Coordinates of C-alpha atoms in Angstrom, one line a residue:
M26 CA -212.8 -30.2 -76.5
V27 CA -214.7 -32.1 -75.7
H28 CA -216.3 -32.2 -72.7
E29 CA -218.3 -34.9 -70.0
A30 CA -222.0 -34.3 -69.8
S31 CA -223.3 -32.3 -66.3
P32 CA -224.7 -35.8 -64.3
A33 CA -227.7 -33.8 -63.5
S34 CA -228.4 -33.4 -67.6
T35 CA -230.2 -35.8 -69.5
S36 CA -229.4 -37.3 -73.2
R37 CA -231.8 -35.2 -74.3
P38 CA -230.2 -32.0 -75.9
P39 CA -231.3 -28.6 -75.9
A40 CA -232.7 -26.8 -78.2
Q41 CA -231.0 -24.2 -80.1
R42 CA -230.5 -21.5 -79.1
E43 CA -232.7 -18.5 -80.0
Q44 CA -231.0 -15.2 -81.4
W45 CA -232.2 -11.5 -81.9
S46 CA -232.3 -10.6 -85.9
G47 CA -229.9 -8.3 -86.0
Q48 CA -228.1 -5.3 -84.3
F49 CA -231.1 -3.5 -84.9
G50 CA -233.5 -5.7 -83.3
F51 CA -231.5 -5.7 -79.8
I52 CA -231.1 -2.5 -79.2
M53 CA -235.2 -1.8 -80.1
A54 CA -236.3 -4.5 -77.2
A55 CA -233.0 -3.0 -74.6
V56 CA -234.3 0.7 -74.9
G57 CA -237.8 -1.2 -74.3
S58 CA -237.1 -2.6 -71.6
A59 CA -234.9 0.7 -70.5
I60 CA -237.7 3.0 -71.0
G61 CA -240.9 1.8 -68.4
L62 CA -243.1 3.5 -65.9
G63 CA -240.1 5.0 -64.5
N64 CA -238.9 7.0 -67.0
I65 CA -242.4 8.6 -67.0
W66 CA -243.0 9.1 -63.5
R67 CA -239.9 9.1 -61.3
F68 CA -237.8 10.8 -63.2
P69 CA -239.6 14.4 -62.7
G70 CA -240.5 14.1 -59.5
V71 CA -237.1 12.8 -58.6
A72 CA -235.0 16.5 -61.2
Y73 CA -236.8 18.1 -59.2
T74 CA -236.5 17.5 -55.5
N75 CA -233.2 17.2 -55.5
G76 CA -231.3 19.7 -57.2
G77 CA -233.5 20.5 -60.9
G78 CA -231.1 21.8 -63.4
A79 CA -228.5 21.8 -61.5
F80 CA -229.6 18.2 -60.7
M81 CA -229.2 16.7 -64.5
I82 CA -224.6 16.9 -63.3
P83 CA -224.7 14.4 -60.8
Y84 CA -227.7 12.5 -63.5
V85 CA -224.9 12.8 -66.2
V86 CA -222.0 11.7 -63.7
A87 CA -224.3 8.4 -62.0
L88 CA -225.4 7.0 -65.8
L89 CA -221.5 6.9 -67.3
T90 CA -220.3 6.4 -63.2
A91 CA -222.8 3.6 -63.1
G92 CA -225.3 2.9 -65.6
I93 CA -223.9 2.4 -69.2
P94 CA -220.7 0.6 -66.6
M95 CA -223.1 -1.6 -65.3
L96 CA -224.6 -2.6 -68.7
L97 CA -222.0 -3.3 -70.3
L98 CA -221.4 -5.1 -67.8
D99 CA -224.6 -7.2 -68.1
Y100 CA -224.2 -7.6 -72.2
A101 CA -220.5 -8.4 -71.1
L102 CA -222.1 -11.8 -68.9
G103 CA -224.9 -12.6 -71.5
H104 CA -222.9 -12.4 -74.8
R105 CA -220.7 -14.5 -73.0
Y106 CA -221.7 -16.9 -70.9
Q107 CA -224.4 -17.7 -73.4
G108 CA -227.8 -18.6 -71.1
S109 CA -230.3 -18.2 -69.2
T110 CA -229.4 -16.4 -65.6
P111 CA -228.7 -18.5 -63.3
A112 CA -226.9 -20.6 -66.4
V113 CA -224.5 -17.9 -66.7
F114 CA -223.9 -16.8 -63.5
R115 CA -223.5 -21.7 -62.4
R116 CA -221.1 -21.1 -65.7
I117 CA -218.7 -18.3 -64.0
S118 CA -218.9 -20.9 -60.7
K119 CA -221.2 -23.6 -59.8
K120 CA -221.2 -21.6 -56.2
F121 CA -222.0 -18.6 -58.1
E122 CA -226.3 -20.4 -59.1
F123 CA -228.1 -18.6 -57.0
L124 CA -227.3 -15.6 -57.6
G125 CA -228.9 -16.2 -60.9
W126 CA -232.2 -16.9 -59.6
M127 CA -232.7 -14.3 -57.0
K128 CA -232.8 -12.0 -60.1
V129 CA -235.2 -14.3 -61.0
L130 CA -237.4 -14.7 -58.0
V131 CA -236.9 -10.6 -57.5
C132 CA -238.2 -10.1 -61.2
F133 CA -241.3 -13.1 -60.8
V134 CA -242.3 -10.3 -57.9
I135 CA -241.8 -7.7 -60.4
T136 CA -243.8 -8.7 -62.6
A137 CA -246.0 -10.0 -60.6
Y138 CA -247.2 -6.1 -59.4
Y139 CA -246.0 -4.8 -62.4
A140 CA -248.2 -6.1 -64.8
V141 CA -251.6 -4.9 -62.4
I142 CA -249.8 -0.9 -62.7
L143 CA -250.9 -2.2 -66.4
A144 CA -253.9 -3.5 -65.8
W145 CA -254.9 0.2 -64.5
A146 CA -254.1 2.6 -67.6
L147 CA -255.5 0.0 -69.3
R148 CA -258.5 0.9 -67.8
Y149 CA -257.7 4.8 -68.0
V150 CA -257.1 5.2 -71.3
G151 CA -261.7 4.0 -72.0
F152 CA -262.0 6.9 -69.0
S153 CA -260.5 9.5 -70.3
A154 CA -262.7 9.5 -72.7
T155 CA -265.5 10.5 -70.9
L156 CA -262.9 12.0 -67.7
S157 CA -265.1 9.1 -65.7
W158 CA -263.5 10.6 -62.2
K159 CA -265.4 13.8 -62.9
D160 CA -264.7 16.6 -59.9
D161 CA -262.4 13.5 -57.5
P162 CA -260.0 11.8 -59.1
T163 CA -258.4 11.1 -56.1
G164 CA -261.5 10.2 -54.5
F165 CA -262.3 8.3 -57.7
F166 CA -258.9 6.2 -58.1
V167 CA -259.2 4.9 -54.8
G168 CA -262.5 4.1 -53.6
A169 CA -264.4 3.4 -56.7
F170 CA -261.4 2.0 -59.1
L171 CA -259.2 0.1 -56.5
Q172 CA -262.1 -0.4 -53.4
A173 CA -259.2 0.1 -51.8
S174 CA -259.8 -0.9 -47.8
D175 CA -256.8 -0.9 -45.4
P176 CA -253.6 -2.4 -45.1
G177 CA -254.5 -5.9 -44.3
V178 CA -257.4 -6.3 -45.2
N179 CA -259.0 -8.0 -48.5
N180 CA -262.7 -8.2 -49.1
G181 CA -262.6 -9.8 -52.0
I182 CA -261.3 -9.2 -55.8
V183 CA -262.6 -6.5 -57.8
P184 CA -264.3 -6.9 -60.6
G185 CA -263.2 -3.7 -62.6
I186 CA -259.0 -5.2 -62.2
F187 CA -259.2 -8.1 -63.2
W188 CA -261.0 -9.1 -66.3
P189 CA -258.0 -6.1 -67.9
L190 CA -254.8 -7.9 -66.2
V191 CA -255.9 -11.3 -67.1
G192 CA -255.6 -9.7 -70.5
I193 CA -252.3 -8.1 -69.6
W194 CA -251.4 -11.6 -69.2
I195 CA -253.3 -13.4 -71.9
A196 CA -250.9 -10.9 -74.6
I197 CA -247.8 -11.4 -72.9
G198 CA -248.4 -15.2 -73.3
V199 CA -248.7 -14.7 -76.7
V200 CA -246.0 -11.9 -78.0
M201 CA -243.4 -14.5 -75.8
A202 CA -245.0 -18.1 -76.9
L203 CA -243.8 -16.0 -80.9
G204 CA -240.4 -16.0 -79.7
V205 CA -237.8 -13.5 -78.9
A206 CA -237.2 -11.9 -82.9
K207 CA -240.2 -12.8 -84.0
G208 CA -242.6 -11.9 -81.0
I209 CA -240.6 -10.0 -78.4
E210 CA -238.5 -8.1 -81.2
K211 CA -240.9 -7.8 -83.6
A212 CA -243.5 -5.9 -81.0
N213 CA -240.0 -3.5 -79.4
K214 CA -239.8 -2.9 -83.3
F215 CA -243.5 -1.8 -83.2
F216 CA -244.2 -0.3 -80.0
I217 CA -241.2 1.4 -79.1
P218 CA -241.9 4.1 -82.2
L219 CA -245.1 4.5 -81.5
L220 CA -244.3 5.9 -78.0
V221 CA -241.8 7.9 -79.4
I222 CA -244.8 9.3 -82.2
I223 CA -247.4 10.1 -79.4
F224 CA -244.7 10.7 -76.7
V225 CA -243.7 13.8 -78.6
A226 CA -247.6 15.3 -79.8
L227 CA -248.2 15.0 -76.2
V228 CA -245.7 17.3 -75.5
I229 CA -246.0 19.9 -78.0
R230 CA -249.6 19.7 -76.4
A231 CA -248.3 20.1 -73.5
I232 CA -245.2 23.0 -74.1
T233 CA -248.8 25.1 -75.6
L234 CA -250.7 25.3 -72.7
P235 CA -250.8 28.3 -70.3
G236 CA -248.3 28.0 -67.5
A237 CA -246.2 25.9 -68.9
S238 CA -243.7 28.3 -69.0
E239 CA -243.6 28.6 -65.1
G240 CA -243.1 24.5 -64.6
L241 CA -240.7 24.3 -68.1
N242 CA -238.6 26.3 -64.9
A243 CA -240.0 24.9 -61.9
L244 CA -237.7 21.9 -63.9
F245 CA -235.0 23.4 -65.3
T246 CA -234.6 26.2 -62.8
P247 CA -230.7 25.0 -61.1
N248 CA -230.1 24.9 -57.0
W249 CA -226.2 24.9 -57.2
G250 CA -226.2 24.5 -53.2
A251 CA -228.1 21.1 -53.7
L252 CA -224.8 19.3 -54.7
A253 CA -223.4 20.6 -51.8
D254 CA -226.2 17.5 -49.9
P255 CA -225.2 13.5 -50.7
S256 CA -228.3 12.5 -50.7
V257 CA -228.8 14.5 -54.6
W258 CA -226.1 12.3 -54.8
I259 CA -227.4 9.3 -54.4
A260 CA -230.9 9.7 -55.7
A261 CA -229.6 10.5 -59.5
Y262 CA -227.2 7.1 -58.9
S263 CA -230.5 5.3 -58.4
Q264 CA -233.0 6.7 -60.6
I265 CA -230.1 6.3 -63.1
F266 CA -229.7 2.3 -61.8
F267 CA -233.1 1.2 -60.8
S268 CA -234.6 3.6 -64.3
L269 CA -232.1 0.7 -66.7
S270 CA -233.1 -2.2 -65.8
V271 CA -229.3 -3.4 -64.8
G272 CA -228.0 -6.1 -61.9
F273 CA -231.3 -8.5 -61.9
G274 CA -230.6 -9.9 -64.8
I275 CA -232.6 -8.6 -68.0
M276 CA -229.7 -7.2 -70.2
V277 CA -227.5 -10.8 -69.9
T278 CA -230.2 -11.9 -70.6
Y279 CA -231.5 -10.0 -73.6
S280 CA -227.6 -10.0 -74.8
S281 CA -227.1 -14.0 -75.2
Y282 CA -229.4 -14.2 -77.4
L283 CA -227.0 -11.3 -78.9
R284 CA -224.8 -13.0 -82.3
R285 CA -221.5 -14.2 -81.5
K286 CA -220.1 -11.1 -83.6
S287 CA -221.7 -8.2 -82.0
N288 CA -221.0 -4.8 -81.7
I289 CA -221.6 -4.7 -77.9
V290 CA -219.9 -1.7 -76.7
P291 CA -221.5 1.2 -78.3
T292 CA -225.1 -0.6 -78.0
G293 CA -224.7 -0.3 -74.4
L294 CA -224.0 3.3 -75.0
V295 CA -226.7 3.3 -77.1
T296 CA -229.1 2.3 -74.7
G297 CA -228.3 3.9 -72.2
F298 CA -228.5 7.9 -73.4
A299 CA -231.9 6.2 -75.4
N300 CA -232.7 5.8 -71.7
S301 CA -232.0 9.1 -70.5
S302 CA -233.5 11.1 -73.4
F303 CA -236.5 9.7 -73.3
E304 CA -236.9 10.6 -69.0
L305 CA -236.3 14.4 -70.2
L306 CA -238.7 14.5 -72.9
A307 CA -241.1 13.2 -69.9
G308 CA -239.7 15.7 -68.3
L309 CA -241.3 18.4 -70.9
G310 CA -244.8 16.8 -70.4
V311 CA -244.6 16.3 -66.6
F312 CA -244.2 19.8 -65.7
A313 CA -245.2 21.7 -68.7
T314 CA -249.0 20.2 -68.0
L315 CA -247.8 20.8 -63.9
G316 CA -247.3 24.2 -65.1
F317 CA -250.8 24.4 -66.5
M318 CA -252.2 22.9 -63.5
A319 CA -251.0 25.3 -60.8
A320 CA -251.9 27.9 -63.0
Q321 CA -255.6 27.0 -63.5
Q322 CA -255.3 27.3 -59.3
G323 CA -253.5 30.4 -59.4
V324 CA -250.3 28.5 -57.4
G325 CA -247.0 27.6 -57.9
V326 CA -245.6 24.2 -58.8
G327 CA -244.6 23.5 -55.9
E328 CA -247.4 23.4 -54.6
L329 CA -249.4 20.8 -55.4
E330 CA -249.2 17.7 -54.3
G331 CA -248.8 13.9 -56.1
L332 CA -245.8 14.8 -57.9
T333 CA -244.3 10.8 -58.7
G334 CA -245.6 8.0 -58.9
V335 CA -248.5 6.4 -58.8
G336 CA -250.2 9.4 -57.2
L337 CA -249.3 11.7 -60.1
S338 CA -250.5 9.0 -63.0
F339 CA -253.5 8.3 -61.6
M340 CA -254.9 11.1 -58.9
T341 CA -252.8 14.4 -60.3
F342 CA -253.1 13.7 -64.1
P343 CA -256.6 13.0 -64.7
Q344 CA -257.5 16.4 -62.0
V345 CA -255.0 18.9 -64.8
I346 CA -256.4 16.8 -67.7
S347 CA -260.4 17.8 -67.4
M348 CA -258.7 21.6 -66.7
M349 CA -257.7 21.5 -70.4
P350 CA -259.2 21.2 -73.0
G351 CA -259.3 18.4 -75.1
G352 CA -258.6 16.5 -72.3
P353 CA -260.0 13.5 -73.1
V354 CA -257.6 12.5 -75.9
F355 CA -254.6 14.5 -73.4
G356 CA -255.7 12.0 -71.4
I357 CA -255.5 9.4 -73.9
I358 CA -252.6 10.2 -75.4
F359 CA -251.2 10.3 -71.9
F360 CA -252.3 6.6 -71.0
T361 CA -251.6 4.8 -73.7
S362 CA -248.0 5.5 -73.3
L363 CA -248.5 4.2 -69.4
L364 CA -249.3 1.2 -71.3
I365 CA -247.0 0.7 -74.3
A366 CA -243.8 2.0 -71.5
G367 CA -244.9 -0.5 -70.1
F368 CA -245.5 -3.0 -72.0
T369 CA -242.1 -3.9 -73.7
S370 CA -240.3 -3.1 -70.2
M371 CA -243.1 -6.6 -68.6
L372 CA -242.0 -8.5 -71.5
S373 CA -238.3 -7.8 -70.5
L374 CA -239.3 -8.8 -67.1
T375 CA -241.1 -11.8 -68.2
Q376 CA -237.5 -13.4 -71.1
V377 CA -236.1 -13.2 -67.8
L378 CA -237.9 -16.6 -65.7
S379 CA -239.1 -17.9 -68.9
A380 CA -235.1 -18.7 -69.8
A381 CA -234.6 -19.4 -66.8
V382 CA -237.2 -21.7 -67.2
Q383 CA -236.8 -23.3 -70.6
E384 CA -233.1 -24.0 -70.0
K385 CA -233.2 -25.5 -66.4
F386 CA -235.9 -27.8 -67.6
N387 CA -235.3 -28.5 -71.5
V388 CA -239.0 -27.1 -72.6
G389 CA -240.2 -25.3 -75.2
R390 CA -240.9 -21.6 -75.6
R391 CA -244.4 -22.5 -76.1
L392 CA -244.8 -24.0 -72.8
A393 CA -242.1 -22.5 -70.5
S394 CA -244.0 -19.2 -71.4
V395 CA -248.2 -21.3 -70.2
I396 CA -245.7 -21.9 -67.0
V397 CA -244.2 -18.2 -66.5
V398 CA -247.6 -17.1 -67.0
V399 CA -249.7 -19.3 -64.8
L400 CA -248.2 -19.0 -62.2
D401 CA -247.1 -15.9 -62.1
G402 CA -250.6 -14.2 -63.4
L403 CA -252.3 -16.2 -60.4
V404 CA -249.5 -14.7 -58.1
S405 CA -250.3 -10.7 -59.5
V406 CA -254.5 -11.7 -59.9
L407 CA -255.0 -13.5 -56.2
I408 CA -253.1 -10.4 -54.6
F409 CA -252.5 -7.1 -56.3
T410 CA -256.6 -7.8 -58.0
S411 CA -258.1 -7.3 -54.5
T412 CA -259.1 -4.1 -52.2
D413 CA -255.9 -4.5 -50.5
G414 CA -254.3 -4.6 -53.7
L415 CA -252.8 -1.0 -54.1
N416 CA -251.5 -1.0 -50.1
V417 CA -249.0 -5.1 -50.9
L418 CA -248.4 -3.2 -54.7
D419 CA -246.4 -0.1 -52.7
T420 CA -244.8 -2.0 -49.7
V421 CA -243.5 -4.9 -52.6
D422 CA -242.4 -2.2 -55.0
K423 CA -240.7 -0.7 -51.7
F424 CA -238.7 -3.3 -50.3
I425 CA -237.8 -5.5 -53.4
N426 CA -236.3 -2.7 -56.0
E427 CA -234.4 -1.1 -52.7
I428 CA -232.8 -4.9 -51.1
G429 CA -233.4 -7.3 -53.4
V430 CA -232.3 -5.0 -56.3
V431 CA -229.8 -3.3 -55.2
M432 CA -228.6 -6.0 -53.3
C433 CA -228.5 -8.3 -56.6
A434 CA -226.1 -6.1 -58.4
V435 CA -223.8 -5.5 -55.3
I436 CA -223.2 -8.9 -55.1
T437 CA -222.5 -9.6 -59.0
C438 CA -220.4 -7.0 -58.6
I439 CA -218.7 -7.9 -56.2
L440 CA -218.2 -11.3 -57.4
I441 CA -217.1 -10.2 -59.9
A442 CA -214.0 -8.3 -59.6
F443 CA -213.2 -9.7 -56.7
V444 CA -214.1 -13.7 -55.9
V445 CA -214.1 -14.2 -59.7
K446 CA -211.6 -12.3 -60.9
R447 CA -213.5 -11.6 -64.9
M448 CA -213.0 -7.9 -65.2
P449 CA -209.9 -8.0 -67.3
L450 CA -211.7 -11.2 -68.9
L451 CA -214.6 -9.5 -70.1
R452 CA -213.4 -6.3 -70.8
S453 CA -211.4 -8.3 -74.0
H454 CA -214.0 -9.5 -74.3
L455 CA -216.1 -6.5 -74.7
N456 CA -214.0 -5.2 -77.0
F457 CA -212.3 -7.8 -79.4
N458 CA -215.5 -7.5 -81.6
S459 CA -217.0 -3.5 -80.4
R460 CA -215.6 -0.6 -83.0
L461 CA -215.6 1.2 -80.2
H462 CA -213.3 -0.1 -76.9
L463 CA -214.3 0.1 -73.0
G464 CA -211.2 1.4 -71.0
K465 CA -210.0 0.8 -67.6
W466 CA -211.6 3.5 -66.3
W467 CA -214.1 0.2 -66.6
Y468 CA -212.3 -1.2 -63.4
A469 CA -213.3 1.4 -60.8
C470 CA -216.5 1.5 -62.2
I471 CA -217.7 -1.8 -60.7
A472 CA -214.7 -2.7 -58.3
V473 CA -215.1 1.0 -56.4
V474 CA -218.7 2.9 -57.2
I475 CA -221.5 0.8 -57.9
P476 CA -220.5 -1.2 -55.1
I477 CA -220.2 1.4 -52.8
I478 CA -223.0 4.2 -54.4
L479 CA -226.0 1.2 -54.0
G480 CA -224.5 -0.3 -50.3
I481 CA -225.2 2.5 -49.8
M482 CA -227.8 3.0 -50.7
M483 CA -228.8 -0.6 -49.5
V484 CA -227.4 0.7 -46.0
I485 CA -229.7 4.0 -45.2
T486 CA -233.3 2.3 -46.7
V487 CA -232.8 -1.3 -44.7
V488 CA -232.3 2.0 -41.5
D489 CA -234.5 4.0 -42.1
L490 CA -237.4 1.0 -42.4
L491 CA -236.4 -0.8 -39.6
T492 CA -236.7 2.5 -37.3
N493 CA -239.1 4.4 -39.5
G494 CA -241.3 1.6 -41.2
Y495 CA -242.9 3.1 -44.7
G496 CA -246.1 4.7 -45.7
G497 CA -247.8 4.6 -41.6
Y498 CA -248.4 0.2 -42.3
P499 CA -248.7 -0.8 -39.6
T500 CA -245.3 -3.5 -38.9
G501 CA -246.9 -6.4 -39.2
F502 CA -247.6 -5.9 -42.6
L503 CA -244.5 -5.1 -43.7
Y504 CA -243.4 -7.6 -42.3
K505 CA -245.5 -10.4 -44.1
Y506 CA -245.2 -8.3 -47.5
G507 CA -241.9 -6.4 -47.2
W508 CA -239.2 -8.3 -45.1
V509 CA -240.4 -11.4 -45.7
M510 CA -241.3 -11.4 -49.8
V511 CA -237.6 -10.2 -49.2
L512 CA -236.9 -13.3 -47.7
L513 CA -238.3 -15.7 -49.6
V514 CA -236.7 -14.2 -52.6
V515 CA -233.6 -15.2 -50.7
V516 CA -234.2 -18.6 -50.0
G517 CA -236.2 -19.5 -53.1
S518 CA -232.8 -18.5 -55.0
F519 CA -230.9 -22.0 -52.8
L520 CA -233.3 -24.0 -53.6
F521 CA -234.0 -23.8 -56.9
T522 CA -229.5 -24.0 -57.3
V523 CA -230.6 -28.0 -55.1
I524 CA -232.6 -28.9 -58.8
P525 CA -231.2 -30.1 -61.6
W526 CA -230.8 -29.7 -64.1
R527 CA -232.6 -31.1 -67.2
T528 CA -230.1 -29.2 -69.9
P529 CA -226.4 -30.7 -70.4
V530 CA -225.8 -26.8 -68.5
D531 CA -222.1 -27.7 -68.4
D532 CA -221.4 -28.4 -71.6
F533 CA -220.5 -25.0 -72.6
D534 CA -217.4 -23.8 -73.4
A535 CA -216.7 -19.7 -74.1
M536 CA -213.8 -20.6 -75.0
E537 CA -214.9 -22.6 -78.0
Y538 CA -218.1 -21.1 -79.1
H539 CA -216.6 -17.2 -79.1
G540 CA -212.7 -18.9 -79.8
A541 CA -210.2 -18.1 -77.7
E542 CA -208.5 -15.2 -79.4
A543 CA -211.2 -13.4 -78.6
T544 CA -209.4 -13.8 -74.9
P545 CA -206.2 -13.1 -75.7
G546 CA -204.4 -14.0 -72.1
M547 CA -207.2 -15.3 -71.0
N548 CA -208.3 -19.0 -69.8
D549 CA -212.0 -19.4 -68.9
S550 CA -212.7 -22.8 -70.6
P551 CA -214.9 -25.0 -67.3
T552 CA -211.3 -27.6 -66.9
V553 CA -209.2 -24.7 -66.0
T554 CA -212.0 -21.7 -63.7
G555 CA -211.2 -19.9 -62.5
N556 CA -208.1 -19.2 -64.4
T557 CA -208.5 -15.9 -66.0
G558 CA -204.7 -15.6 -66.7
P559 CA -201.6 -12.2 -67.1
Y560 CA -203.9 -9.5 -69.0
T561 CA -201.4 -9.7 -71.9
R562 CA -199.4 -6.4 -73.6
E563 CA -200.5 -7.1 -76.8
L564 CA -204.4 -6.7 -75.4
M565 CA -202.5 -3.7 -74.0
G566 CA -201.7 -2.5 -77.1
L567 CA -198.5 -1.8 -75.7
T568 CA -195.7 -3.5 -77.3
G569 CA -195.8 -6.4 -80.2
P570 CA -197.7 -6.4 -83.4
R571 CA -201.8 -6.8 -83.0
K572 CA -204.5 -9.0 -84.6
P573 CA -206.7 -6.6 -87.0
G574 CA -209.6 -6.1 -84.0
T575 CA -208.4 -7.5 -81.4
Y576 CA -207.7 -3.0 -79.7
N577 CA -207.1 0.1 -80.8
P578 CA -206.2 3.3 -77.8
G579 CA -207.2 5.5 -80.5
K580 CA -211.6 4.0 -80.2
E581 CA -211.3 3.4 -76.8
I582 CA -213.6 5.1 -74.4

């Protein structure tokens, strides 16, 4: 089957698409993306404030009904349509290319401020060796280190953040330029085992501290009454969703580098449960340490402040490090863990940008890496290394994560389930080469559970922001760095859509690449776009002979 070249494309063909060296390399990269800063500084506090041990019930439910289903949807989209996020959604329908660019721009914004946190962690590895914060970790972080000003007041660039941040971007650029297999994959194969080893060492040290048991009791003692509170369930879905890096292009991009015959469904389960296992490990380490701190101060764990986010990592933990025997070593391990977890996640965010630039403008990986690092790095350096950087970071993170990311995921689910109706096709695609097959419960998760839960989350957030503002910041400041940032992402997605493609993006035919036998009864060839066909009885295993590997009800989950 031959198709005419896209009128928007040039005669020069794109380079052959890169691939992971194998299934293990992909798993390491996917786990590296999922395990990030939020696993260490967000999950323990969220669990503690939402029912303690009882929180694990809604958490597991959210993992099984939202996290893993959305992860598998991303895998199916990327693997079937073999492209960057904008290319994938264009190949589904030219009308929806904008959604791919919306995800790319969300990643652009997140990467810009994510890099700054890595620069902080890098500096704090050194600060830990000498306990530079002395008796006032909060004052040191906000004052001496960040030189933080009032919201909207910019007193210039802070050199102590500027140069480490430049170093982070150079390191990211080097790994990106090396490629998917030789760069990103090898980095994750080295860093993820290292992260697990040093974090296990940190947890072992933490649980042997005096008072550690009180901290663990505070975290895991169940408050069963919390299960009747809808906000606890929303918190669980929120944690799973943000922690797994789903819905905004990362896993779509990563899965597009899988080989044609890949065992996808079990891979999604491994990634999901590995991420959650690390979160539980982080909970042990964080609350054992907080239990020690509470014991030293003669207060209950519940009376401590700064149990999540930036406050936990850069204010509370330095205070604990100063109190404990061997504190400098503990501090070096902790901030090295933050640095590694954040670095592997940042690689995945940056790859979303690089892949889109490569395919849209038909440039090589190295040039695309330079373009992305220079443009995103400039935004990162100019905005987030200023004395106003902490305020801007806090605001942008709130709006882009809880509105931008969630909006992308909701639109994706509605589009796939109800507009183009590709759920049966994508399920059969996932099942064809997988040893474990996905059941029809997946439809309900994508079409009903995720849009409703995330939609409620987004509405609650928007109403609260409009009514109460955020963080005590001035209204004008919130509009400038919050609402306007979200608006720029939306408008920018349509602007990038109208730019002509310099690669023959429309020539790709999933039916040719993967083989029509991978989707019996289905046809989403470009010549019949929108015709998903009947979900055949053969595929359902109801009657007639089956082709080996197409479907086995005994292996269905």
